[in-house]
Coordinates of C-alpha atoms and ligand atoms in Angstrom, one line a residue:
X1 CA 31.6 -23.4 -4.4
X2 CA 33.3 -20.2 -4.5
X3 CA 33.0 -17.2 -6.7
X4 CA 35.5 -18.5 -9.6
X5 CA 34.1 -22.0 -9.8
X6 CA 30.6 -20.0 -10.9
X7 CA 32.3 -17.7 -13.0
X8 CA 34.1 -20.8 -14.8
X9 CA 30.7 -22.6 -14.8
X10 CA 29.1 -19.9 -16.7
X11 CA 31.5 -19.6 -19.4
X12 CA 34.2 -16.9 -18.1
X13 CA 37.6 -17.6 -19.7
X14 CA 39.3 -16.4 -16.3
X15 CA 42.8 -17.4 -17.4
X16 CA 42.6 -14.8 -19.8
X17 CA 41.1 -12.2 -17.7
X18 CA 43.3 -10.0 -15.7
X19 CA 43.1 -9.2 -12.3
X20 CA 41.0 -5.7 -12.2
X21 CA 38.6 -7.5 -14.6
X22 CA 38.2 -11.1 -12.4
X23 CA 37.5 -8.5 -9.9
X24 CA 35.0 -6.8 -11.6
X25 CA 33.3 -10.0 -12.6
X26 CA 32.5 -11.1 -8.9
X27 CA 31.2 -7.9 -8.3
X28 CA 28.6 -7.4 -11.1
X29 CA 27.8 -11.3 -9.9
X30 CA 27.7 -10.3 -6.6
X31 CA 25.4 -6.9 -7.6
X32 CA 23.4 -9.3 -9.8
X33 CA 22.4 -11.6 -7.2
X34 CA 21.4 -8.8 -4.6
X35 CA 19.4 -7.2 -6.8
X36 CA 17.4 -10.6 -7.3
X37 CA 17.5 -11.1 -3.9
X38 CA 15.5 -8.4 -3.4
X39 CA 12.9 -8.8 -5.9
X40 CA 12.6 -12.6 -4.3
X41 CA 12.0 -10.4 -1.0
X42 CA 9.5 -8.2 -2.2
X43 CA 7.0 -11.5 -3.7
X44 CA 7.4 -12.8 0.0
X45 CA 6.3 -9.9 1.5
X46 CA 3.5 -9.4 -0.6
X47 CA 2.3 -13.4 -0.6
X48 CA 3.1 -13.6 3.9
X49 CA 0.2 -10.0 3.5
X50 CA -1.8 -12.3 1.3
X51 CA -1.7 -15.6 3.5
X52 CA -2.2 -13.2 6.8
X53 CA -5.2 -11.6 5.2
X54 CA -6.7 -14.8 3.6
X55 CA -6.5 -16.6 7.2
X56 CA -8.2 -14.0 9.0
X57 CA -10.7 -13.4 6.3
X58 CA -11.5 -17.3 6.6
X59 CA -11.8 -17.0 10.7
X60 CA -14.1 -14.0 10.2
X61 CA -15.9 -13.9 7.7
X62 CA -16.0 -18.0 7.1
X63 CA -14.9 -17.4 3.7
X64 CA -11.9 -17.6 1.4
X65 CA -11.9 -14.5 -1.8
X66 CA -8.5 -16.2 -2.7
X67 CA -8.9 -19.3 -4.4
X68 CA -5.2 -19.7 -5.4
X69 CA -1.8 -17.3 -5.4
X70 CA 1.2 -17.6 -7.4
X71 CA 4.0 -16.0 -8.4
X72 CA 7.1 -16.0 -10.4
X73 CA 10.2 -14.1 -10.8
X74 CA 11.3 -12.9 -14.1
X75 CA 14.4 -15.2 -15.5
X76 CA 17.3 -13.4 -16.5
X77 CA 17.3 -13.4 -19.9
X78 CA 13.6 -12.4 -19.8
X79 CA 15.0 -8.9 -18.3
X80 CA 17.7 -8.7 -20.8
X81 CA 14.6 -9.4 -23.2
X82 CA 12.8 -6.6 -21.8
X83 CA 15.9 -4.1 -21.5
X84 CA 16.3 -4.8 -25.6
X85 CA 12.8 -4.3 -26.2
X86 CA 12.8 -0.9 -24.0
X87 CA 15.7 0.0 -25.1
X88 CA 16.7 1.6 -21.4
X89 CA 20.2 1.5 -20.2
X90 CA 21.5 -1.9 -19.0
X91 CA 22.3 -0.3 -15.3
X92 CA 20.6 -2.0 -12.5
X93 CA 19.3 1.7 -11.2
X94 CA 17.5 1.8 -15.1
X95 CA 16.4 -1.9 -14.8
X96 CA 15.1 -1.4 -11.4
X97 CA 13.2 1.8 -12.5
X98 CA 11.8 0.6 -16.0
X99 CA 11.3 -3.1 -15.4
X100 CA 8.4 -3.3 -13.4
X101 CA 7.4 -7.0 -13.5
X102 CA 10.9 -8.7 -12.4
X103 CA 8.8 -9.9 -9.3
X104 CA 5.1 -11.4 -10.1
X105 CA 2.1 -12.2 -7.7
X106 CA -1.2 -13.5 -9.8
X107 CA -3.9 -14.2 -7.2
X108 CA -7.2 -15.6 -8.8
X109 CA -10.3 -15.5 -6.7
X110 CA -13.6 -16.9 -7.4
X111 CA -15.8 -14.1 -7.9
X112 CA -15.2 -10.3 -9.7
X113 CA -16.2 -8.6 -6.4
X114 CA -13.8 -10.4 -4.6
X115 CA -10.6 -9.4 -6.8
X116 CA -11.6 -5.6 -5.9
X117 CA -11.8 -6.6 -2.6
X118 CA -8.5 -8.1 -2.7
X119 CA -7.2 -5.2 -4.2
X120 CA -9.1 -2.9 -1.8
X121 CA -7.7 -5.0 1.4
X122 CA -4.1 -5.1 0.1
X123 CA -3.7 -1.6 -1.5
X124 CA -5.0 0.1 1.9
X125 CA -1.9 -1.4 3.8
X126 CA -0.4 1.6 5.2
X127 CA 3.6 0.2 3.9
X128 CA 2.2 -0.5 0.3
X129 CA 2.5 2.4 -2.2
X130 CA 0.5 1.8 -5.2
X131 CA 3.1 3.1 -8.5
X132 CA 0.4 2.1 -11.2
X133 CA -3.0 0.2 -11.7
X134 CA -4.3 -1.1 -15.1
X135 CA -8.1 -2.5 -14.8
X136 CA -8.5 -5.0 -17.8
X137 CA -12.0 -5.8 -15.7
X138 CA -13.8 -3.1 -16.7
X139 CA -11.5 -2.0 -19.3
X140 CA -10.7 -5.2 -21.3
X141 CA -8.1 -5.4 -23.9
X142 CA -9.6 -5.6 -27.2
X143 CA -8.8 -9.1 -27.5
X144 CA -11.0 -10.0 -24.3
X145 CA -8.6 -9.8 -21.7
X146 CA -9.1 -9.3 -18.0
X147 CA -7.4 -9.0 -15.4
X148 CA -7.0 -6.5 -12.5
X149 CA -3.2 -4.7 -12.5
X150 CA -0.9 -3.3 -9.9
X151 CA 2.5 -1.9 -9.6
X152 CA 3.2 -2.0 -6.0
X153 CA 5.8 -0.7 -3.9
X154 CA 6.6 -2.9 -0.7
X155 CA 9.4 -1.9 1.8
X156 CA 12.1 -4.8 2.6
X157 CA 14.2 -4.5 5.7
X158 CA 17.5 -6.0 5.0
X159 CA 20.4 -5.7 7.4
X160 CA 21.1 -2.2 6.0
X161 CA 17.8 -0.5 5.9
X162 CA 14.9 -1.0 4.0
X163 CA 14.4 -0.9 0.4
X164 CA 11.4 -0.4 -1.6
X165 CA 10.8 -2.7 -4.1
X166 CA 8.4 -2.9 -7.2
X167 CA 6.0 -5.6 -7.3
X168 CA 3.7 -6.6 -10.4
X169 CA -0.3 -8.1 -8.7
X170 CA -2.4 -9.7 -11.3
X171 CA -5.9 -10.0 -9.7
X172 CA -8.6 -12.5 -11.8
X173 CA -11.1 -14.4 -11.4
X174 CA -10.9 -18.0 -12.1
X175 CA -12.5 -17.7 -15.2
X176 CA -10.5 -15.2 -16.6
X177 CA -7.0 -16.8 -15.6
X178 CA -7.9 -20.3 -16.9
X179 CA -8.6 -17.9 -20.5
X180 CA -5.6 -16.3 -20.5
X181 CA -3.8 -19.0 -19.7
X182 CA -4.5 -20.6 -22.9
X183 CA -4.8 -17.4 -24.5
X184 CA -1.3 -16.9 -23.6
X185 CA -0.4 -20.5 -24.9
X186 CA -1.8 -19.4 -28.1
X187 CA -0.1 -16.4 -28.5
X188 CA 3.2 -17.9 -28.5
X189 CA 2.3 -20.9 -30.2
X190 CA 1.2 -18.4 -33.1
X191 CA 4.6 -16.5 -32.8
X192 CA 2.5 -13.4 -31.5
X193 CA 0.8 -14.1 -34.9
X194 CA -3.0 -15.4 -34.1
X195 CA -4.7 -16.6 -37.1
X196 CA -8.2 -14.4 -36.9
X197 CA -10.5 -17.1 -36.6
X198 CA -8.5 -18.1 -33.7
X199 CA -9.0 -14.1 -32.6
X200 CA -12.7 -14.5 -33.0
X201 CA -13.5 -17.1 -31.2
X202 CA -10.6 -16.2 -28.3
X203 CA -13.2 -13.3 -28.2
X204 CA -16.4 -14.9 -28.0
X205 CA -14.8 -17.4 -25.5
X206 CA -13.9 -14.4 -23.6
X207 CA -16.8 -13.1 -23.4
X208 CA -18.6 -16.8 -22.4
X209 CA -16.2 -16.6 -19.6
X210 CA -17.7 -13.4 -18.7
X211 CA -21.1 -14.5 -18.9
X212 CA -20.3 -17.7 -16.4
X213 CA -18.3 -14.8 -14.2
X214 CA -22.1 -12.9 -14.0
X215 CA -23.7 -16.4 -13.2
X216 CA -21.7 -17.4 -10.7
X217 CA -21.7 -13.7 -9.1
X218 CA -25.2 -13.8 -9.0
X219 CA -25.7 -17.0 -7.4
X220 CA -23.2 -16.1 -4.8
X221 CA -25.2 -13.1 -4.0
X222 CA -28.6 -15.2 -3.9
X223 CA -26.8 -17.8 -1.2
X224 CA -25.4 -15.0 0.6
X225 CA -28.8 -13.2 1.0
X226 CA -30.5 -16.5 1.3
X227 CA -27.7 -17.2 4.3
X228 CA -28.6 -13.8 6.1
X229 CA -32.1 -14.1 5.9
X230 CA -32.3 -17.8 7.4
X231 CA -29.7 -15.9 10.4
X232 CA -32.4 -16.1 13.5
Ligands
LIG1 P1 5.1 -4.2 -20.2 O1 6.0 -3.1 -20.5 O2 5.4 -5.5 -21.0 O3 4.9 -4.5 -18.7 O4 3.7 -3.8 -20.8 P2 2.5 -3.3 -20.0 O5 2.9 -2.7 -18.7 O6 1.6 -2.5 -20.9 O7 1.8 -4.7 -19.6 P3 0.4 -4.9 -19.0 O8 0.3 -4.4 -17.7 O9 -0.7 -4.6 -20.0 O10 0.5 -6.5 -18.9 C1 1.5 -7.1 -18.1 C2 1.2 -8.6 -18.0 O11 -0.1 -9.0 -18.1 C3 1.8 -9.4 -19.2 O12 3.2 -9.7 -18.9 C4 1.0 -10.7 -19.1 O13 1.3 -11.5 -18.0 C5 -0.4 -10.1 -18.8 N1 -1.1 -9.8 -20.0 C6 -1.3 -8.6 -20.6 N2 -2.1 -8.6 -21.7 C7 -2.4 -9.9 -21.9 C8 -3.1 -10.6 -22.9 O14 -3.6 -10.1 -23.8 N3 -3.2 -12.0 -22.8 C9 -2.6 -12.7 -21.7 N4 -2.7 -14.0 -21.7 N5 -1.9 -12.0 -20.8 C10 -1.8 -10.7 -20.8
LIG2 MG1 3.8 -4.0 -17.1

């Protein structure tokens, strides 16, 4: 399929477009799907770091921090979402520099010290340069979220040089992400507009998965010592 079929397909009237402006079509489409490209770049070089470090964790230490690893990247009209609500200019240079979560990683590990130890292992790669980090783990939000935030800068080497490119990491534990999860569900369900019993007990649920994070923390640490000291 060449460029005009795809133009056609998405709803361009090309038999009333002139010349300079079929031209300048195929270019933004062109720019468009570059700039993607690169964001769909930047999650694999953060998730190939991710896979690298959870293997050799495993064969070292015999243990995985990383239960589980996603990621997503934003959908189109999601930016143009965001662009509206930030009101910045529609130019891919503003995009690029305002829109910081057009490429997602969400890693979810078991315990709380292993998301800073995630965090810790990926964040003191010498390539990655860390823009911004919210901690929602020991600063929740006031409606119980956690999570651990980072804006990270990765380098991708295309044909023409490299490019740095932003990249959103959501660190949790599984207790936390299966919370927000439905949390999230709520939210939208609600229109962004939570009934405040719902609130409440969203909050006391919150904080139930915090107590089970504690628990399970603390067991770990018990097996662990229990592990060493049985080491002859
Ligand atoms: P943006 O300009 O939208 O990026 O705002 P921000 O940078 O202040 O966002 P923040 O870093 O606080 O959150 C970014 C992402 O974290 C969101 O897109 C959600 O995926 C997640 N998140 C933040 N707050 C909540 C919350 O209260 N509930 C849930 N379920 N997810 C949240
Ligand atoms: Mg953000």
């Amino acid at each position: 399929m060449d460029s005009t079929q795809v133009l056609r397909e998405h709803g361009f009237d090309l038999d009333l477009a002139g010349e300079a402006q079929l031209n300048d079509m195929k270019q933004l489409r062109e720019e468009f799907t570059r700039f993607m490209m690169l964001y769909k770049f930047g999650i694999d070089e953060v998730t190939t770091k991710l896979s690298i470090l959870q293997e050799e964790f495993s064969l070292v230490h015999d243990y995985n921090p990383i239960e589980h690893l996603t990621s997503r990247l934003k959908t189109p009209e999601s930016i143009i979402h965001k662009v509206k609500r930030k009101q910045c200019n529609p130019s891919f240079d503003s995009i690029r520099a305002s829109v910081m979560d057009i490429a997602g990683v969400r890693i979810t590990c078991s315990f709380v010290s292993d998301t800073y130890r995630v965090f810790d292992m990926l964040t003191g790669q010498q390539d990655i340069r860390v823009v911004e980090v919210k901690d929602y783990i020991k600063n929740p939000k006031p409606n119980g979220y956690k999570s651990l935030h980072a804006i990270l800068e990765v380098p991708v080497f295309m044909s023409t040089g490299v490019v740095p490119v932003m990249v959103e990491v959501q660190i949790r534990t599984v207790a936390m992400d299966f919370w927000a999860s439905l949390e999230h569900k709520i939210y939208y369900k609600y229109n962004k507009d939570v009934p405040a019993n719902l609130v409440g007990e969203l909050r006391a649920a919150a904080d139930t998965a915090n107590q089970l994070d504690l628990t399970m923390e603390r067991l770990h640490d018990e097996v662990k010592k229990f592990e060493q000291s049985s080491v002859v």
